[in-house]
Coordinates of C-alpha atoms in Angstrom, one line a residue:
M238 CA 43.9 15.2 84.7
M239 CA 44.7 16.9 81.4
E240 CA 46.7 19.8 83.0
G241 CA 48.1 21.1 79.7
H242 CA 46.7 24.0 77.8
C243 CA 45.4 24.5 74.2
L244 CA 44.5 28.0 72.8
G245 CA 44.9 29.4 76.3
E246 CA 42.5 27.0 77.9
K247 CA 43.0 23.8 79.8
H248 CA 43.0 20.5 77.9
Y249 CA 40.3 19.1 80.3
D250 CA 38.0 22.0 79.4
W251 CA 38.3 21.1 75.8
Y252 CA 37.7 17.5 76.6
R253 CA 34.5 18.5 78.5
I254 CA 33.1 20.7 75.8
T255 CA 33.9 17.9 73.2
I256 CA 31.8 15.4 75.1
L257 CA 29.0 18.0 75.5
M258 CA 29.2 18.7 71.8
I259 CA 29.0 15.0 70.8
C260 CA 26.0 14.4 73.1
Y261 CA 24.3 17.4 71.6
G262 CA 24.9 16.1 68.2
F263 CA 23.1 12.8 69.0
G264 CA 20.1 14.8 70.2
E265 CA 20.0 17.0 67.0
Y266 CA 20.3 13.9 64.9
G267 CA 17.1 12.5 66.4
H268 CA 15.5 16.0 66.2
Y269 CA 16.1 16.4 62.4
L270 CA 16.0 12.9 61.2
L271 CA 12.2 13.1 60.9
G272 CA 12.5 15.6 58.1
V273 CA 14.7 13.2 56.1
I274 CA 12.7 10.0 56.5
S275 CA 9.3 11.6 56.3
R276 CA 8.2 9.9 53.1
P277 CA 9.1 6.3 54.0
L278 CA 7.9 6.9 57.6
T279 CA 4.5 8.2 56.5
Q280 CA 4.1 5.4 54.0
D281 CA 5.0 2.8 56.6
L282 CA 2.8 4.2 59.4
E283 CA 0.2 5.6 57.0
F284 CA -0.4 9.2 58.0
G285 CA -0.3 12.6 56.3
T286 CA -1.4 13.6 52.8
K287 CA -1.2 11.6 49.6
S288 CA 0.1 12.8 46.3
C289 CA 1.7 11.4 43.1
V290 CA 5.2 10.4 44.2
S291 CA 8.1 8.6 42.5
L292 CA 8.0 4.8 42.3
N293 CA 11.1 4.4 40.1
L294 CA 13.6 7.3 40.2
D295 CA 15.8 6.0 37.4
V296 CA 12.8 5.9 35.0
E297 CA 11.3 9.1 36.2
Q298 CA 14.6 11.0 35.5
K299 CA 14.3 9.9 31.8
A300 CA 10.6 10.7 31.5
P301 CA 9.4 13.9 29.9
E302 CA 6.7 14.3 32.6
K303 CA 7.5 14.1 36.3
C304 CA 5.2 12.6 39.0
L305 CA 4.8 16.1 40.4
D306 CA 2.8 17.0 37.2
F307 CA 0.0 14.5 38.0
T308 CA -2.8 15.1 40.6
N309 CA -5.3 12.4 39.6
E310 CA -4.8 9.1 41.5
T311 CA -5.8 6.9 38.6
I312 CA -3.6 8.6 36.0
C313 CA -0.7 8.7 38.5
N314 CA -0.8 4.9 39.1
N315 CA -1.0 4.2 35.4
I316 CA 1.6 6.6 33.9
T317 CA 4.4 4.6 32.2
L318 CA 7.6 5.0 30.2
N319 CA 8.4 2.2 27.8
G320 CA 5.9 0.0 29.7
T321 CA 7.3 0.7 33.1
N322 CA 5.3 2.4 35.9
Y323 CA 7.3 5.1 37.6
C324 CA 4.8 6.9 39.8
Q325 CA 2.5 5.9 42.6
Y326 CA -0.3 7.7 44.5
N327 CA 0.9 7.3 48.1
Y328 CA 1.7 9.2 51.3
S329 CA 4.0 12.1 50.4
G330 CA 5.8 12.8 53.7
Q331 CA 3.8 16.0 54.0
G332 CA 0.5 17.2 55.6
I333 CA -0.7 18.6 58.8
E334 CA -0.1 15.4 60.8
Y335 CA 3.6 15.5 59.7
Q336 CA 4.0 19.2 60.5
V337 CA 2.4 18.7 64.0
L338 CA 4.8 15.8 64.6
A339 CA 7.7 18.0 63.5
G340 CA 6.7 21.1 65.4
P341 CA 4.1 21.2 68.3
I342 CA 4.6 17.6 69.6
F343 CA 8.3 18.2 70.0
I344 CA 8.3 21.9 70.8
L345 CA 5.6 21.9 73.4
V346 CA 7.6 19.7 75.9
F347 CA 10.9 21.0 74.6
T348 CA 10.2 24.5 75.7
I349 CA 8.4 23.7 79.0
M350 CA 11.1 21.3 80.1
G351 CA 13.8 23.8 79.0
L352 CA 12.4 26.2 81.6
V353 CA 12.4 23.5 84.2
N354 CA 15.9 22.4 83.4
G355 CA 17.0 26.0 83.4
F356 CA 15.6 26.6 86.9
L357 CA 17.2 23.4 88.2
G358 CA 20.5 24.2 86.6
D359 CA 20.8 27.5 88.5
R360 CA 20.4 25.5 91.8
Y361 CA 21.8 22.0 91.3
S362 CA 24.5 20.2 89.4
R363 CA 24.1 21.0 85.7
V364 CA 26.3 18.0 84.6
R365 CA 24.1 15.5 86.5
I366 CA 20.9 17.0 85.2
L367 CA 22.3 17.0 81.7
S368 CA 23.5 13.4 81.9
F369 CA 20.0 12.2 82.9
N370 CA 18.5 14.1 80.0
V371 CA 21.0 12.8 77.5
F372 CA 20.2 9.3 78.7
L373 CA 16.5 10.0 78.3
Y374 CA 16.6 11.3 74.8
S375 CA 19.0 8.6 73.7
L376 CA 16.5 6.0 74.8
M377 CA 13.8 7.8 72.9
I378 CA 15.9 7.9 69.7
F379 CA 16.6 4.1 70.0
G380 CA 12.9 3.4 70.9
A381 CA 11.5 5.3 67.9
G382 CA 12.8 2.6 65.6
F383 CA 10.3 0.2 67.2
A384 CA 7.2 2.5 66.7
N385 CA 4.4 0.8 64.8
S386 CA 1.9 3.6 64.9
Y387 CA 1.7 7.4 64.5
W388 CA 0.9 7.9 68.2
L389 CA 3.6 5.6 69.5
F390 CA 6.1 7.4 67.3
A391 CA 4.8 10.7 68.6
L392 CA 5.3 9.5 72.2
F393 CA 9.0 8.8 71.5
R394 CA 9.4 12.2 69.8
F395 CA 7.7 13.8 72.8
G396 CA 10.3 12.1 75.1
L397 CA 13.1 13.2 72.7
G398 CA 12.0 16.8 73.1
A399 CA 11.8 16.6 76.9
G400 CA 15.4 15.3 77.1
E401 CA 17.0 17.5 74.5
S402 CA 15.5 20.6 76.2
A403 CA 18.3 20.5 78.7
C404 CA 21.2 20.8 76.2
T405 CA 21.4 24.5 75.3
P406 CA 20.5 26.3 78.6
L407 CA 22.7 24.0 80.8
T408 CA 25.7 23.8 78.4
A409 CA 25.7 27.5 77.6
S410 CA 26.0 28.2 81.3
I411 CA 28.7 25.5 81.7
V412 CA 30.7 26.9 78.8
A413 CA 30.5 30.4 80.2
D414 CA 32.0 29.1 83.4
M415 CA 34.9 27.3 81.7
F416 CA 36.0 29.9 79.2
G417 CA 37.0 33.6 79.4
K418 CA 35.6 36.2 77.1
K419 CA 38.5 35.9 74.6
M420 CA 37.5 32.3 73.8
R421 CA 33.9 32.2 74.9
A422 CA 32.1 32.7 71.5
F423 CA 34.6 30.3 69.9
A424 CA 33.9 27.7 72.6
M425 CA 30.1 28.2 72.3
G426 CA 30.5 27.8 68.5
F427 CA 32.4 24.6 69.0
F428 CA 29.7 23.2 71.2
N429 CA 27.0 24.2 68.7
W430 CA 28.9 22.3 66.0
G431 CA 26.9 19.4 67.4
I432 CA 23.9 20.8 65.5
Y433 CA 25.7 20.3 62.2
F434 CA 27.2 17.0 63.1
G435 CA 23.7 15.7 64.0
Y436 CA 21.9 17.5 61.1
G437 CA 24.5 16.3 58.6
M438 CA 24.4 12.7 59.8
A439 CA 20.6 12.7 59.7
F440 CA 20.8 13.4 55.9
A441 CA 23.6 10.9 55.3
L442 CA 22.1 8.0 57.3
G443 CA 18.5 9.0 56.7
N444 CA 19.0 8.6 52.9
Y445 CA 21.6 5.9 52.5
V446 CA 20.5 3.5 55.4
T447 CA 16.9 3.9 54.5
E448 CA 17.7 3.1 50.8
A449 CA 19.7 0.1 51.9
D450 CA 16.5 -1.3 53.5
I451 CA 18.4 -3.6 55.9
N452 CA 16.2 -6.7 56.6
G453 CA 13.3 -4.8 55.2
L454 CA 13.3 -2.4 58.1
G455 CA 14.4 0.7 56.2
W456 CA 14.1 3.9 58.2
R457 CA 14.1 2.1 61.6
W458 CA 17.8 1.3 61.4
C459 CA 18.5 5.1 61.3
Y460 CA 17.3 5.3 64.9
W461 CA 19.0 2.2 66.1
I462 CA 22.4 3.0 64.6
M463 CA 22.7 6.3 66.4
G464 CA 20.5 5.6 69.5
A465 CA 22.8 2.9 70.8
P466 CA 26.1 4.9 71.0
A467 CA 24.1 7.9 72.3
I468 CA 23.2 5.9 75.4
L469 CA 26.9 5.1 75.9
F470 CA 27.9 8.8 75.8
A471 CA 25.3 9.6 78.4
F472 CA 27.3 7.5 80.8
I473 CA 30.6 9.0 79.6
L474 CA 29.2 12.4 80.3
F475 CA 28.1 11.5 83.8
F476 CA 31.3 9.8 84.9
S477 CA 34.0 11.9 83.2
V478 CA 32.8 15.5 83.1
K479 CA 33.1 17.5 86.3
E480 CA 30.8 20.4 87.2
P481 CA 32.7 23.8 86.8
E482 CA 32.5 26.5 89.4
K483 CA 29.8 29.1 88.6
K484 CA 31.5 32.4 87.8
Q485 CA 30.3 35.9 86.9
T486 CA 30.4 36.8 83.2
Q487 CA 27.9 39.7 83.1
I488 CA 28.9 42.7 81.0
L489 CA 28.2 44.9 84.0
E490 CA 31.0 43.3 86.0
G491 CA 34.7 44.2 85.8
S492 CA 35.9 40.6 86.3
D493 CA 35.2 37.6 84.2
Y494 CA 35.7 35.2 87.2
E495 CA 33.9 36.5 90.2
P496 CA 31.8 33.8 92.0
V497 CA 28.2 34.8 92.8
E498 CA 25.5 33.7 95.2
L499 CA 22.4 32.0 93.9
L500 CA 19.2 34.0 94.0
P501 CA 15.8 32.5 95.0
L502 CA 13.7 31.2 92.0
K503 CA 11.2 34.1 92.3
S504 CA 13.9 36.7 92.1
R505 CA 15.7 35.0 89.2
V506 CA 12.5 34.7 87.1
G507 CA 11.2 38.2 88.1
S508 CA 14.5 40.0 87.4
T509 CA 15.1 38.0 84.2
L510 CA 11.6 38.8 82.8
K511 CA 12.1 42.4 83.7
M512 CA 15.3 42.6 81.8
F513 CA 13.7 40.8 78.8
F514 CA 10.7 43.1 78.4
T515 CA 12.1 46.4 79.5
S516 CA 15.3 46.2 77.5
P517 CA 15.0 47.3 73.8
V518 CA 18.1 45.2 73.1
M519 CA 16.4 42.0 74.4
I520 CA 13.1 42.8 72.7
F521 CA 14.7 43.2 69.3
L522 CA 17.0 40.3 69.9
L523 CA 14.1 38.0 70.7
L524 CA 12.2 39.1 67.6
G525 CA 15.3 38.6 65.4
A526 CA 16.1 35.2 66.9
S527 CA 12.5 34.0 66.7
I528 CA 12.3 34.8 63.0
R529 CA 15.8 33.4 62.3
H530 CA 14.9 30.2 64.1
S531 CA 11.7 30.0 62.1
A532 CA 13.8 30.0 58.9
S533 CA 15.8 27.1 60.1
F534 CA 12.8 24.9 61.0
C535 CA 10.9 25.7 57.8
W536 CA 13.9 24.7 55.7
S537 CA 15.0 21.7 57.8
Y538 CA 11.6 20.0 57.7
N539 CA 11.0 20.7 54.0
S540 CA 14.4 20.6 52.3
Q541 CA 14.3 16.8 51.7
I542 CA 10.9 16.9 50.2
Y543 CA 11.8 20.0 48.2
F544 CA 14.7 18.3 46.4
Q545 CA 12.7 15.1 46.0
Q546 CA 9.8 16.9 44.4
Y547 CA 11.6 19.4 42.1
Y548 CA 14.8 17.4 41.4
P549 CA 14.1 13.7 41.7
G550 CA 17.3 11.7 41.6
A551 CA 19.5 14.4 43.1
D552 CA 22.1 12.9 45.6
I553 CA 20.4 14.6 48.6
G554 CA 22.2 12.6 51.3
L555 CA 25.7 13.4 50.2
W556 CA 25.2 17.1 49.4
M557 CA 23.0 17.9 52.4
A558 CA 25.4 16.2 54.7
L559 CA 28.5 17.9 53.3
D560 CA 26.8 21.3 53.0
S561 CA 25.5 21.3 56.6
I562 CA 28.6 19.9 58.2
V563 CA 31.2 21.8 56.3
G564 CA 29.3 25.1 55.8
G565 CA 27.8 25.0 59.3
T566 CA 31.1 24.1 61.0
F567 CA 33.2 26.8 59.4
G568 CA 30.4 29.3 59.7
I569 CA 29.9 28.8 63.4
I570 CA 33.7 28.8 64.1
I571 CA 34.4 31.8 61.9
G572 CA 31.4 33.6 63.4
G573 CA 32.7 32.9 66.9
I574 CA 36.3 34.0 66.1
L575 CA 35.1 37.2 64.4
S576 CA 32.8 38.0 67.3
D577 CA 35.6 37.4 69.8
R578 CA 37.9 39.7 67.8
L579 CA 35.3 42.4 67.6
A580 CA 34.6 42.2 71.3
A581 CA 38.3 42.3 72.2
K582 CA 39.0 45.3 70.0
F583 CA 35.8 47.3 70.2
G584 CA 34.0 46.0 73.2
I585 CA 31.4 43.3 73.9
K586 CA 28.5 45.4 72.4
T587 CA 29.9 45.0 68.9
R588 CA 29.2 41.2 68.7
L589 CA 25.7 41.8 67.2
W590 CA 27.2 43.2 64.0
V591 CA 28.1 39.6 63.1
L592 CA 24.4 38.6 63.2
V593 CA 23.3 41.6 61.1
G594 CA 25.8 41.0 58.3
S595 CA 25.7 37.2 58.2
Q596 CA 21.9 36.8 58.1
L597 CA 21.5 39.4 55.3
I598 CA 24.1 37.6 53.2
A599 CA 22.5 34.2 54.0
G600 CA 19.1 35.4 52.8
A601 CA 20.5 36.4 49.4
L602 CA 22.3 33.1 49.1
A603 CA 19.2 31.1 50.1
C604 CA 17.5 32.7 47.1
G605 CA 20.2 31.2 44.9
T606 CA 19.6 27.8 46.5
L607 CA 15.9 27.9 45.5
S608 CA 16.4 29.4 42.1
T609 CA 19.0 27.0 40.7
A610 CA 19.1 23.3 40.0
P611 CA 21.6 20.8 41.5
P612 CA 24.5 20.8 41.7
Y613 CA 24.6 24.6 41.7
A614 CA 21.8 24.7 44.3
F615 CA 23.9 22.8 46.7
V616 CA 26.9 25.1 46.1
Y617 CA 24.7 28.0 47.0
L618 CA 23.5 26.1 50.0
L619 CA 27.0 25.5 51.2
F620 CA 27.7 29.2 51.4
T621 CA 24.2 29.8 52.8
Y622 CA 25.0 27.5 55.7
F623 CA 28.4 29.2 56.2
F624 CA 26.9 32.7 56.7
A625 CA 23.6 31.6 58.3
E626 CA 25.1 29.5 61.0
M627 CA 27.4 32.3 62.3
W628 CA 24.4 33.3 64.5
F629 CA 23.9 30.7 67.1
G630 CA 27.2 30.7 69.1
V631 CA 27.3 34.5 68.9
L632 CA 23.7 34.9 70.1
F633 CA 24.2 32.8 73.2
T634 CA 27.5 34.4 74.0
V635 CA 25.7 37.8 74.0
L636 CA 23.1 36.3 76.4
V637 CA 25.6 34.8 78.9
E638 CA 27.4 38.2 78.9
F639 CA 24.2 40.2 79.3
F640 CA 22.8 38.4 82.4
P641 CA 24.4 37.8 85.8
A642 CA 25.6 34.3 86.6
A643 CA 22.9 33.8 89.3
M644 CA 20.2 34.0 86.6
R645 CA 22.1 33.0 83.5
T646 CA 20.7 29.5 83.0
T647 CA 17.2 30.7 83.8
A648 CA 17.5 33.6 81.3
I649 CA 18.7 31.3 78.5
A650 CA 15.9 28.8 79.3
I651 CA 13.3 31.6 79.0
F652 CA 14.9 32.9 75.8
I653 CA 14.9 29.4 74.3
F654 CA 11.3 28.9 75.4
I655 CA 10.2 32.0 73.5
I656 CA 12.2 31.5 70.2
N657 CA 11.4 27.8 70.0
N658 CA 7.6 28.3 70.6
I659 CA 7.7 30.7 67.7
G660 CA 10.3 29.1 65.4
G661 CA 9.4 25.5 66.3
N662 CA 5.8 25.9 65.2
A663 CA 6.6 28.0 62.1
P664 CA 6.5 24.9 59.8
L665 CA 2.8 24.9 60.3
I666 CA 2.5 28.0 58.0
V667 CA 4.2 26.1 55.2
P668 CA 1.2 23.9 54.1
P669 CA -1.3 26.7 53.6
I670 CA 1.2 28.9 51.7
R671 CA 2.1 25.8 49.7
E672 CA -1.5 25.2 48.8
A673 CA -2.0 28.9 47.8
L674 CA 1.3 29.1 45.9
D675 CA 3.6 26.1 45.8
L676 CA 6.4 24.6 47.9
Q677 CA 9.2 26.6 46.3
K678 CA 7.5 29.9 46.7
S679 CA 6.6 29.1 50.3
L680 CA 10.3 28.5 51.0
Y681 CA 11.2 31.8 49.4
I682 CA 9.1 33.4 52.0
T683 CA 9.7 31.3 55.1
Y684 CA 13.4 30.4 54.4
A685 CA 15.2 33.1 52.5
G686 CA 12.8 35.9 53.5
F687 CA 13.0 35.1 57.2
Y688 CA 16.8 35.3 57.0
G689 CA 16.6 38.8 55.7
L690 CA 13.9 39.9 58.1
S691 CA 15.9 38.6 61.1
S692 CA 18.9 40.7 60.0
F693 CA 16.7 43.8 60.2
F694 CA 15.7 43.1 63.8
F695 CA 19.3 42.2 64.7
L696 CA 20.3 45.6 63.3
L697 CA 17.7 47.3 65.5
A698 CA 19.0 45.3 68.5
Q699 CA 22.6 46.5 67.7
I700 CA 21.5 50.1 67.4
A701 CA 19.5 49.9 70.7
F702 CA 22.6 48.3 72.4
I703 CA 24.8 51.1 71.3
R704 CA 22.4 53.8 72.4
S705 CA 21.3 52.3 75.7
K706 CA 24.5 51.0 77.1
P707 CA 27.3 53.2 78.6
N708 CA 30.9 52.6 77.7
M709 CA 31.7 49.2 79.4
D710 CA 35.4 49.8 78.9
D711 CA 35.2 52.6 81.5
P712 CA 36.0 51.0 84.9
G713 CA 34.2 53.9 86.7
Q714 CA 31.0 53.3 84.8
Q715 CA 31.3 49.5 85.3
Q716 CA 31.6 49.9 89.1
A717 CA 28.8 52.4 89.3
I718 CA 26.4 50.2 87.3
R719 CA 27.5 47.2 89.3
G720 CA 26.5 48.9 92.5
I721 CA 23.1 49.7 91.1
E722 CA 22.6 46.1 90.0
I723 CA 23.6 44.7 93.4
K724 CA 21.2 47.0 95.2
T725 CA 18.4 46.1 92.8
L726 CA 19.0 42.3 93.4
K727 CA 19.1 42.8 97.1
K728 CA 15.7 44.4 97.1
M729 CA 14.0 41.5 95.3

């Protein structure tokens, strides 16, 4: 089946990664849709904080005073322009209940089940485990459209987190077994395009479908429209994607394709944790990735509200969809290509330079996004996404090359557990900063600022990598280190 080749790899491998990417996209759609529909959702289910919000955007755009300017409920409900009320005191789509729904309720189960799926993936069929989880989170997405209370919606989101937790650790391991080092970062970037497909579609459907208010059900249709086909793709994944053979990709090995034996769970976890917390490279990489992930979550769950609050009437659905899909797509692909070129020419240890440069530039561009009005803000955002999203595929390529195949999925699961527990709960710091300053200033700190700070830690990781690792292009050093690693693993 599909015996031809494309870009040096089998057609069937590209088919497999395409199905994986689409399934991931559905999960990310469900993940980020909450941030887009937060205002109509909170008004429907009645939770979160109240403030003066727009009732009639067309009138508010012409008014000299915006709804944001009013804090008193009575004044807000009675402000008019030419006799037309254009503000209402209602649920704003913000508040601690919303941030808990966006962060802890999802992240708690996401990180714990990510570890479980990672452990299982090193022992059993990754494709079958992944198929079950895709089916689970697809049902949760579809079911969320029927929620009639805060806690029922929270239950569906909890299930979404449990299912989606399998995507990255299992698929990163699968991709590493399908592609050699010359195409691995590109392939990983192609898979992670699912993030931007899902994120972009969340803004497009979340805005336009909700506004269409089909049969008076507004935001609910956003879950039904994507939840139904997601269930279908869970079956396509199960029946058409075969499990690849597990092969060695660790940087300490001389061959990309040497099968390895599975280690016991205790040995996998113990040796993985030892490598995490004794390696300066991994320590700085964890810090950088956690801060970078925090920036993504803080922006994702507050960007819709930011533009609604400061620039009412802006075409958020179109611009955010285009910026995330186009900027993110080209960013992650170019980042993967650049990383693969650097690795091929200067060695695997040079991949981290892509993270250093891209996140520094992204931080500067994010400041432009926050300091200008649409449409210029969205132009800045397009290029912010381009540079910011170079990181994900490169990061996980470094991880799969750093760890032996026998512990690779476990290592990625632990890494995701750490960065998601930090980054996924980072939006909780936005409300207190917002109260002390305002939403815009809080995003300067948690969005643009975190990009720049992550670049600093990626730089430290790159320096530590250069200083601590011998020349991996020297076959003699590769073989010597390989012998040490094998002896170490045998003792555990």
